C-alpha cells in the first residue's frame, strides 16, 4: 500500500501562530508516534489532546506540507512522515548511546542465549533502540525497534517506570489505559501490581503477565547524577526464566550496566535527551 500526502490548502494565519502552535504541533507528533503502526484519525487526536478539531486540522495541514506527517489514502489516518525519518537519521549521529551499549548487548545475548534490549523513555512511552539475539530467534512483535509502546510494557520499559514517583507512575498508567488493553488485555491495576512487585524486588521482572508467553528481567543504566538514562533487559520464553536463572541474569545485567555507565561518563557528550520528557 503506497502512502501519499494529500493536497492541502494553505491555511490563513490565526491565533494559533507562535510558540503555542509549535507546542501543539509537538504534542500532535508525539501522539501520532504513540500509535505509529496504525496511525490516528483527526477525531482521535482531538479527543486525546483535548483540542478543537479545526485547530488540529490546521496544524496537521502544515505538518503534511512539511512532510513531517502523512495521511493514509484509504483509512485517512495520520502517520509520521518521511521528513521526520530524515531528521531522525541526522539527529542520530549526535548520540553514541547505541554504539556504547552494543558490546554489552552482545555479551548479554551470548551469555544468556536470549534477546538483549536497550530501551529509553520518551514521555509516557518506552522505545527499544537496540536488540541483539543470542540464540534461536524469538518473535517479540510487541517490542519492535523504534516503535513507541506504553511505559511499563516489557522488562526494560518496566525498569524505567518503577523508579518514578508513585503519583507519576499512576498518572502515566492512567494516561495509557486504552493502549494497555491491546497488550493481552493489560489493565492499569494489574500493571500497578507488577510495578509494586518489581519495586519490592529491586529490579524489573514479569512472568508473561505483560507479554503473553514471554518473561523478562531488566535494570537501569544511570547517568552521572544517578538518574535513569536507559534500561538493559533480557526477554526469554516464559518457562526458560525460573527464579534461579533470574538472579544469574540480573547479576550480568547489573555488571554490564556499570560498564556502560563508566563508558558514558568518559564519552563526554550530551545525552540528556535520553532521560525522556515528563
mmCIF file of C-alpha atoms in Angstrom:
data_model
loop_
_atom_site.group_PDB
_atom_site.id
_atom_site.type_symbol
_atom_site.label_atom_id
_atom_site.label_comp_id
_atom_site.label_asym_id
_atom_site.label_seq_id
_atom_site.Cartn_x
_atom_site.Cartn_y
_atom_site.Cartn_z
ATOM 1 C CA UNK A 1 0.000 0.000 0.000
ATOM 2 C CA UNK A 2 1.518 3.338 -1.073
ATOM 3 C CA UNK A 3 1.136 6.227 1.328
ATOM 4 C CA UNK A 4 0.592 9.611 -0.236
ATOM 5 C CA UNK A 5 0.475 13.152 1.043
ATOM 6 C CA UNK A 6 -2.911 14.796 0.416
ATOM 7 C CA UNK A 7 -3.115 18.204 -1.187
ATOM 8 C CA UNK A 8 -3.907 20.737 1.497
ATOM 9 C CA UNK A 9 -4.791 24.381 1.048
ATOM 10 C CA UNK A 10 -2.578 26.909 2.831
ATOM 11 C CA UNK A 11 -4.450 27.975 5.975
ATOM 12 C CA UNK A 12 -4.651 31.618 6.984
ATOM 13 C CA UNK A 13 -2.572 32.871 9.858
ATOM 14 C CA UNK A 14 -4.601 32.921 13.047
ATOM 15 C CA UNK A 15 -4.475 32.987 16.793
ATOM 16 C CA UNK A 16 -2.739 29.636 16.868
ATOM 17 C CA UNK A 17 0.517 31.016 15.479
ATOM 18 C CA UNK A 18 3.674 31.372 17.563
ATOM 19 C CA UNK A 19 5.003 29.212 20.338
ATOM 20 C CA UNK A 20 1.569 27.819 21.224
ATOM 21 C CA UNK A 21 1.225 26.314 17.752
ATOM 22 C CA UNK A 22 4.726 24.854 17.982
ATOM 23 C CA UNK A 23 3.877 23.247 21.320
ATOM 24 C CA UNK A 24 0.637 21.850 19.911
ATOM 25 C CA UNK A 25 2.407 20.518 16.817
ATOM 26 C CA UNK A 26 4.946 18.764 19.040
ATOM 27 C CA UNK A 27 2.131 17.194 21.078
ATOM 28 C CA UNK A 28 0.439 16.007 17.884
ATOM 29 C CA UNK A 29 3.650 14.426 16.597
ATOM 30 C CA UNK A 30 4.239 12.606 19.885
ATOM 31 C CA UNK A 31 0.654 11.345 19.965
ATOM 32 C CA UNK A 32 0.903 10.024 16.399
ATOM 33 C CA UNK A 33 4.230 8.398 17.295
ATOM 34 C CA UNK A 34 2.487 6.560 20.138
ATOM 35 C CA UNK A 35 0.258 4.887 17.549
ATOM 36 C CA UNK A 36 2.934 4.716 14.866
ATOM 37 C CA UNK A 37 1.882 1.367 13.378
ATOM 38 C CA UNK A 38 -1.796 2.130 12.746
ATOM 39 C CA UNK A 39 -1.888 5.916 12.878
ATOM 40 C CA UNK A 40 -4.637 8.158 14.245
ATOM 41 C CA UNK A 41 -7.725 9.872 12.864
ATOM 42 C CA UNK A 42 -8.273 13.592 13.281
ATOM 43 C CA UNK A 43 -11.093 12.838 15.745
ATOM 44 C CA UNK A 44 -8.755 10.612 17.780
ATOM 45 C CA UNK A 45 -6.205 13.400 18.068
ATOM 46 C CA UNK A 46 -8.840 15.963 19.052
ATOM 47 C CA UNK A 47 -10.163 13.647 21.755
ATOM 48 C CA UNK A 48 -6.769 12.611 23.143
ATOM 49 C CA UNK A 49 -5.240 16.089 23.165
ATOM 50 C CA UNK A 50 -8.409 17.990 24.176
ATOM 51 C CA UNK A 51 -8.070 20.389 21.254
ATOM 52 C CA UNK A 52 -10.684 21.692 18.813
ATOM 53 C CA UNK A 53 -10.917 19.821 15.517
ATOM 54 C CA UNK A 54 -10.292 22.969 13.379
ATOM 55 C CA UNK A 55 -7.102 23.620 15.359
ATOM 56 C CA UNK A 56 -5.905 20.040 14.890
ATOM 57 C CA UNK A 57 -6.800 20.150 11.195
ATOM 58 C CA UNK A 58 -4.886 23.403 10.626
ATOM 59 C CA UNK A 59 -1.740 22.106 12.333
ATOM 60 C CA UNK A 60 -1.937 18.734 10.570
ATOM 61 C CA UNK A 61 -2.181 20.523 7.236
ATOM 62 C CA UNK A 62 1.074 22.342 7.968
ATOM 63 C CA UNK A 63 2.802 19.154 9.141
ATOM 64 C CA UNK A 64 1.686 17.338 5.983
ATOM 65 C CA UNK A 65 3.048 20.103 3.745
ATOM 66 C CA UNK A 66 6.374 19.902 5.588
ATOM 67 C CA UNK A 67 6.459 16.084 5.128
ATOM 68 C CA UNK A 68 6.502 15.558 8.891
ATOM 69 C CA UNK A 69 3.122 13.801 8.771
ATOM 70 C CA UNK A 70 1.373 11.849 6.022
ATOM 71 C CA UNK A 71 -2.190 10.636 5.622
ATOM 72 C CA UNK A 72 -3.137 7.135 4.515
ATOM 73 C CA UNK A 73 -5.227 7.494 1.321
ATOM 74 C CA UNK A 74 -7.774 4.835 2.316
ATOM 75 C CA UNK A 75 -8.047 4.904 6.117
ATOM 76 C CA UNK A 76 -7.385 8.683 6.300
ATOM 77 C CA UNK A 77 -5.331 8.056 9.413
ATOM 78 C CA UNK A 78 -2.311 10.237 10.066
ATOM 79 C CA UNK A 79 1.157 8.703 10.403
ATOM 80 C CA UNK A 80 4.649 10.099 10.856
ATOM 81 C CA UNK A 81 6.116 11.357 7.598
ATOM 82 C CA UNK A 82 9.343 10.699 5.753
ATOM 83 C CA UNK A 83 10.702 14.093 6.752
ATOM 84 C CA UNK A 84 10.815 13.013 10.385
ATOM 85 C CA UNK A 85 12.705 9.877 9.404
ATOM 86 C CA UNK A 86 15.325 12.004 7.656
ATOM 87 C CA UNK A 87 15.623 14.335 10.643
ATOM 88 C CA UNK A 88 15.968 11.330 12.931
ATOM 89 C CA UNK A 89 18.835 9.954 10.881
ATOM 90 C CA UNK A 90 20.611 13.289 11.147
ATOM 91 C CA UNK A 91 19.990 13.586 14.893
ATOM 92 C CA UNK A 92 21.171 10.024 15.493
ATOM 93 C CA UNK A 93 24.712 10.977 14.529
ATOM 94 C CA UNK A 94 24.894 13.217 17.629
ATOM 95 C CA UNK A 95 24.265 10.351 20.038
ATOM 96 C CA UNK A 96 26.636 7.453 20.712
ATOM 97 C CA UNK A 97 24.451 5.543 23.154
ATOM 98 C CA UNK A 98 23.733 2.588 20.879
ATOM 99 C CA UNK A 99 27.379 2.254 19.865
ATOM 100 C CA UNK A 100 28.466 2.377 23.504
ATOM 101 C CA UNK A 101 25.917 -0.271 24.519
ATOM 102 C CA UNK A 102 26.358 -2.671 21.596
ATOM 103 C CA UNK A 103 29.278 -4.685 23.062
ATOM 104 C CA UNK A 104 27.377 -5.133 26.337
ATOM 105 C CA UNK A 105 24.224 -6.210 24.499
ATOM 106 C CA UNK A 106 26.225 -8.792 22.561
ATOM 107 C CA UNK A 107 27.815 -10.164 25.720
ATOM 108 C CA UNK A 108 24.433 -10.410 27.436
ATOM 109 C CA UNK A 109 22.811 -12.139 24.453
ATOM 110 C CA UNK A 110 25.689 -14.596 24.043
ATOM 111 C CA UNK A 111 25.790 -15.446 27.752
ATOM 112 C CA UNK A 112 22.032 -15.996 28.047
ATOM 113 C CA UNK A 113 21.147 -17.254 24.539
ATOM 114 C CA UNK A 114 18.135 -14.939 24.804
ATOM 115 C CA UNK A 115 17.319 -11.458 23.484
ATOM 116 C CA UNK A 116 19.013 -8.388 24.962
ATOM 117 C CA UNK A 117 17.336 -4.989 24.608
ATOM 118 C CA UNK A 118 18.340 -1.369 25.132
ATOM 119 C CA UNK A 119 15.313 0.788 25.965
ATOM 120 C CA UNK A 120 14.853 4.524 26.526
ATOM 121 C CA UNK A 121 11.960 6.591 27.829
ATOM 122 C CA UNK A 122 10.018 9.131 25.776
ATOM 123 C CA UNK A 123 7.383 10.826 27.926
ATOM 124 C CA UNK A 124 4.736 8.232 28.812
ATOM 125 C CA UNK A 125 6.241 5.752 26.363
ATOM 126 C CA UNK A 126 9.244 3.483 26.007
ATOM 127 C CA UNK A 127 11.237 2.858 22.836
ATOM 128 C CA UNK A 128 13.569 -0.068 22.270
ATOM 129 C CA UNK A 129 16.502 1.341 20.333
ATOM 130 C CA UNK A 130 18.685 -1.770 20.040
ATOM 131 C CA UNK A 131 18.197 -5.552 20.120
ATOM 132 C CA UNK A 132 20.668 -8.444 19.962
ATOM 133 C CA UNK A 133 19.616 -12.102 19.730
ATOM 134 C CA UNK A 134 21.813 -14.736 21.333
ATOM 135 C CA UNK A 135 20.075 -17.941 20.309
ATOM 136 C CA UNK A 136 17.108 -19.106 18.278
ATOM 137 C CA UNK A 137 15.043 -16.151 17.009
ATOM 138 C CA UNK A 138 12.098 -15.298 19.270
ATOM 139 C CA UNK A 139 9.104 -13.468 17.855
ATOM 140 C CA UNK A 140 8.513 -10.418 20.061
ATOM 141 C CA UNK A 141 6.168 -8.228 17.979
ATOM 142 C CA UNK A 142 5.301 -6.003 20.944
ATOM 143 C CA UNK A 143 8.939 -4.874 21.254
ATOM 144 C CA UNK A 144 9.849 -3.704 17.773
ATOM 145 C CA UNK A 145 12.844 -1.428 17.420
ATOM 146 C CA UNK A 146 11.893 2.235 17.199
ATOM 147 C CA UNK A 147 8.198 1.686 17.964
ATOM 148 C CA UNK A 148 6.595 3.521 20.876
ATOM 149 C CA UNK A 149 4.793 1.427 23.481
ATOM 150 C CA UNK A 150 3.285 2.327 26.858
ATOM 151 C CA UNK A 151 5.848 2.780 29.615
ATOM 152 C CA UNK A 152 5.843 -0.400 31.691
ATOM 153 C CA UNK A 153 5.254 -2.878 28.859
ATOM 154 C CA UNK A 154 8.377 -5.043 28.651
ATOM 155 C CA UNK A 155 11.134 -5.554 31.210
ATOM 156 C CA UNK A 156 13.293 -2.590 30.184
ATOM 157 C CA UNK A 157 10.259 -0.330 29.987
ATOM 158 C CA UNK A 158 9.127 -1.568 33.405
ATOM 159 C CA UNK A 159 12.580 -0.849 34.860
ATOM 160 C CA UNK A 160 12.255 2.787 33.775
ATOM 161 C CA UNK A 161 8.689 3.130 35.086
ATOM 162 C CA UNK A 162 9.222 1.560 38.518
ATOM 163 C CA UNK A 163 11.792 4.179 39.596
ATOM 164 C CA UNK A 164 9.444 7.132 39.108
ATOM 165 C CA UNK A 165 7.480 8.723 41.983
ATOM 166 C CA UNK A 166 4.238 6.868 42.752
ATOM 167 C CA UNK A 167 1.996 9.731 41.621
ATOM 168 C CA UNK A 168 3.814 9.952 38.297
ATOM 169 C CA UNK A 169 3.569 6.177 37.811
ATOM 170 C CA UNK A 170 -0.194 6.365 38.387
ATOM 171 C CA UNK A 171 -0.568 9.320 36.020
ATOM 172 C CA UNK A 172 1.349 7.592 33.230
ATOM 173 C CA UNK A 173 -0.511 4.293 33.624
ATOM 174 C CA UNK A 174 -3.899 6.021 33.606
ATOM 175 C CA UNK A 175 -2.953 8.084 30.557
ATOM 176 C CA UNK A 176 -2.016 4.866 28.733
ATOM 177 C CA UNK A 177 -5.058 2.866 29.912
ATOM 178 C CA UNK A 178 -6.658 2.433 26.477
ATOM 179 C CA UNK A 179 -3.389 1.382 24.871
ATOM 180 C CA UNK A 180 -2.515 -1.066 27.642
ATOM 181 C CA UNK A 181 -5.582 -3.165 26.812
ATOM 182 C CA UNK A 182 -4.034 -4.065 23.449
ATOM 183 C CA UNK A 183 -1.223 -5.894 25.281
ATOM 184 C CA UNK A 184 -3.015 -9.077 26.291
ATOM 185 C CA UNK A 185 -5.830 -7.159 27.985
ATOM 186 C CA UNK A 186 -3.414 -5.499 30.410
ATOM 187 C CA UNK A 187 -5.234 -3.218 32.862
ATOM 188 C CA UNK A 188 -3.952 -0.304 34.923
ATOM 189 C CA UNK A 189 -4.470 -2.129 38.272
ATOM 190 C CA UNK A 190 -2.591 -5.183 37.003
ATOM 191 C CA UNK A 191 0.319 -3.086 35.712
ATOM 192 C CA UNK A 192 0.483 -1.225 39.024
ATOM 193 C CA UNK A 193 0.684 -4.566 40.850
ATOM 194 C CA UNK A 194 3.551 -5.642 38.582
ATOM 195 C CA UNK A 195 5.307 -2.325 39.253
ATOM 196 C CA UNK A 196 4.843 -2.771 43.011
ATOM 197 C CA UNK A 197 6.233 -6.314 42.881
ATOM 198 C CA UNK A 198 9.282 -5.150 40.913
ATOM 199 C CA UNK A 199 9.874 -2.290 43.361
ATOM 200 C CA UNK A 200 9.868 -4.759 46.246
ATOM 201 C CA UNK A 201 12.420 -6.952 44.444
ATOM 202 C CA UNK A 202 14.606 -4.034 43.417
ATOM 203 C CA UNK A 203 14.585 -4.907 39.707
ATOM 204 C CA UNK A 204 12.049 -5.207 36.905
ATOM 205 C CA UNK A 205 10.603 -8.620 36.182
ATOM 206 C CA UNK A 206 7.492 -10.116 34.633
ATOM 207 C CA UNK A 207 6.463 -13.713 34.083
ATOM 208 C CA UNK A 208 4.313 -13.377 30.979
ATOM 209 C CA UNK A 209 1.691 -11.109 32.505
ATOM 210 C CA UNK A 210 2.943 -8.199 30.380
ATOM 211 C CA UNK A 211 3.789 -10.085 27.186
ATOM 212 C CA UNK A 212 1.966 -13.438 26.903
ATOM 213 C CA UNK A 213 4.362 -16.382 26.572
ATOM 214 C CA UNK A 214 7.420 -14.302 27.384
ATOM 215 C CA UNK A 215 9.265 -13.434 30.579
ATOM 216 C CA UNK A 216 11.736 -10.654 31.125
ATOM 217 C CA UNK A 217 14.107 -9.054 33.567
ATOM 218 C CA UNK A 218 15.565 -5.564 33.410
ATOM 219 C CA UNK A 219 17.641 -2.955 35.180
ATOM 220 C CA UNK A 220 18.510 0.678 34.525
ATOM 221 C CA UNK A 221 21.605 2.483 33.324
ATOM 222 C CA UNK A 222 22.134 5.684 35.318
ATOM 223 C CA UNK A 223 23.772 8.952 34.365
ATOM 224 C CA UNK A 224 26.433 10.755 36.398
ATOM 225 C CA UNK A 225 23.721 12.261 38.628
ATOM 226 C CA UNK A 226 22.177 8.862 39.341
ATOM 227 C CA UNK A 227 19.084 9.485 37.211
ATOM 228 C CA UNK A 228 17.768 6.653 34.985
ATOM 229 C CA UNK A 229 19.157 7.113 31.490
ATOM 230 C CA UNK A 230 18.137 3.890 29.741
ATOM 231 C CA UNK A 231 17.454 0.247 30.565
ATOM 232 C CA UNK A 232 19.071 -3.088 29.783
ATOM 233 C CA UNK A 233 16.825 -6.134 29.695
ATOM 234 C CA UNK A 234 16.595 -9.764 28.661
ATOM 235 C CA UNK A 235 13.475 -11.326 27.146
ATOM 236 C CA UNK A 236 13.045 -15.102 27.025
ATOM 237 C CA UNK A 237 10.426 -17.806 26.578
ATOM 238 C CA UNK A 238 8.394 -17.789 29.805
ATOM 239 C CA UNK A 239 9.318 -21.263 31.090
ATOM 240 C CA UNK A 240 13.046 -20.736 30.447
ATOM 241 C CA UNK A 241 13.415 -18.000 33.051
ATOM 242 C CA UNK A 242 12.895 -19.544 36.526
ATOM 243 C CA UNK A 243 13.739 -17.580 39.674
ATOM 244 C CA UNK A 244 17.185 -19.191 39.993
ATOM 245 C CA UNK A 245 18.155 -18.139 36.474
ATOM 246 C CA UNK A 246 16.774 -14.643 37.003
ATOM 247 C CA UNK A 247 19.404 -13.945 39.655
ATOM 248 C CA UNK A 248 22.164 -15.064 37.302
ATOM 249 C CA UNK A 249 20.871 -12.805 34.535
ATOM 250 C CA UNK A 250 20.289 -9.913 36.940
ATOM 251 C CA UNK A 251 23.925 -10.075 38.032
ATOM 252 C CA UNK A 252 25.020 -9.958 34.393
ATOM 253 C CA UNK A 253 22.713 -7.016 33.606
ATOM 254 C CA UNK A 254 23.978 -5.046 36.584
ATOM 255 C CA UNK A 255 27.599 -5.705 35.657
ATOM 256 C CA UNK A 256 27.050 -4.528 32.086
ATOM 257 C CA UNK A 257 25.041 -1.500 33.204
ATOM 258 C CA UNK A 258 28.026 -0.401 35.309
ATOM 259 C CA UNK A 259 30.316 -0.913 32.307
ATOM 260 C CA UNK A 260 28.041 1.281 30.183
ATOM 261 C CA UNK A 261 27.744 3.929 32.892
ATOM 262 C CA UNK A 262 31.539 4.245 33.038
ATOM 263 C CA UNK A 263 31.781 4.480 29.247
ATOM 264 C CA UNK A 264 29.015 7.098 29.119
ATOM 265 C CA UNK A 265 30.772 9.219 31.722
ATOM 266 C CA UNK A 266 34.009 9.002 29.719
ATOM 267 C CA UNK A 267 32.340 9.767 26.376
ATOM 268 C CA UNK A 268 31.928 13.469 27.166
ATOM 269 C CA UNK A 269 28.804 14.129 25.100
ATOM 270 C CA UNK A 270 25.340 15.454 25.937
ATOM 271 C CA UNK A 271 22.843 12.611 26.308
ATOM 272 C CA UNK A 272 20.304 14.393 28.494
ATOM 273 C CA UNK A 273 17.533 13.919 25.907
ATOM 274 C CA UNK A 274 17.630 10.165 26.537
ATOM 275 C CA UNK A 275 16.161 10.712 30.002
ATOM 276 C CA UNK A 276 12.778 11.330 28.386
ATOM 277 C CA UNK A 277 10.235 14.064 28.808
ATOM 278 C CA UNK A 278 7.829 14.344 31.695
#
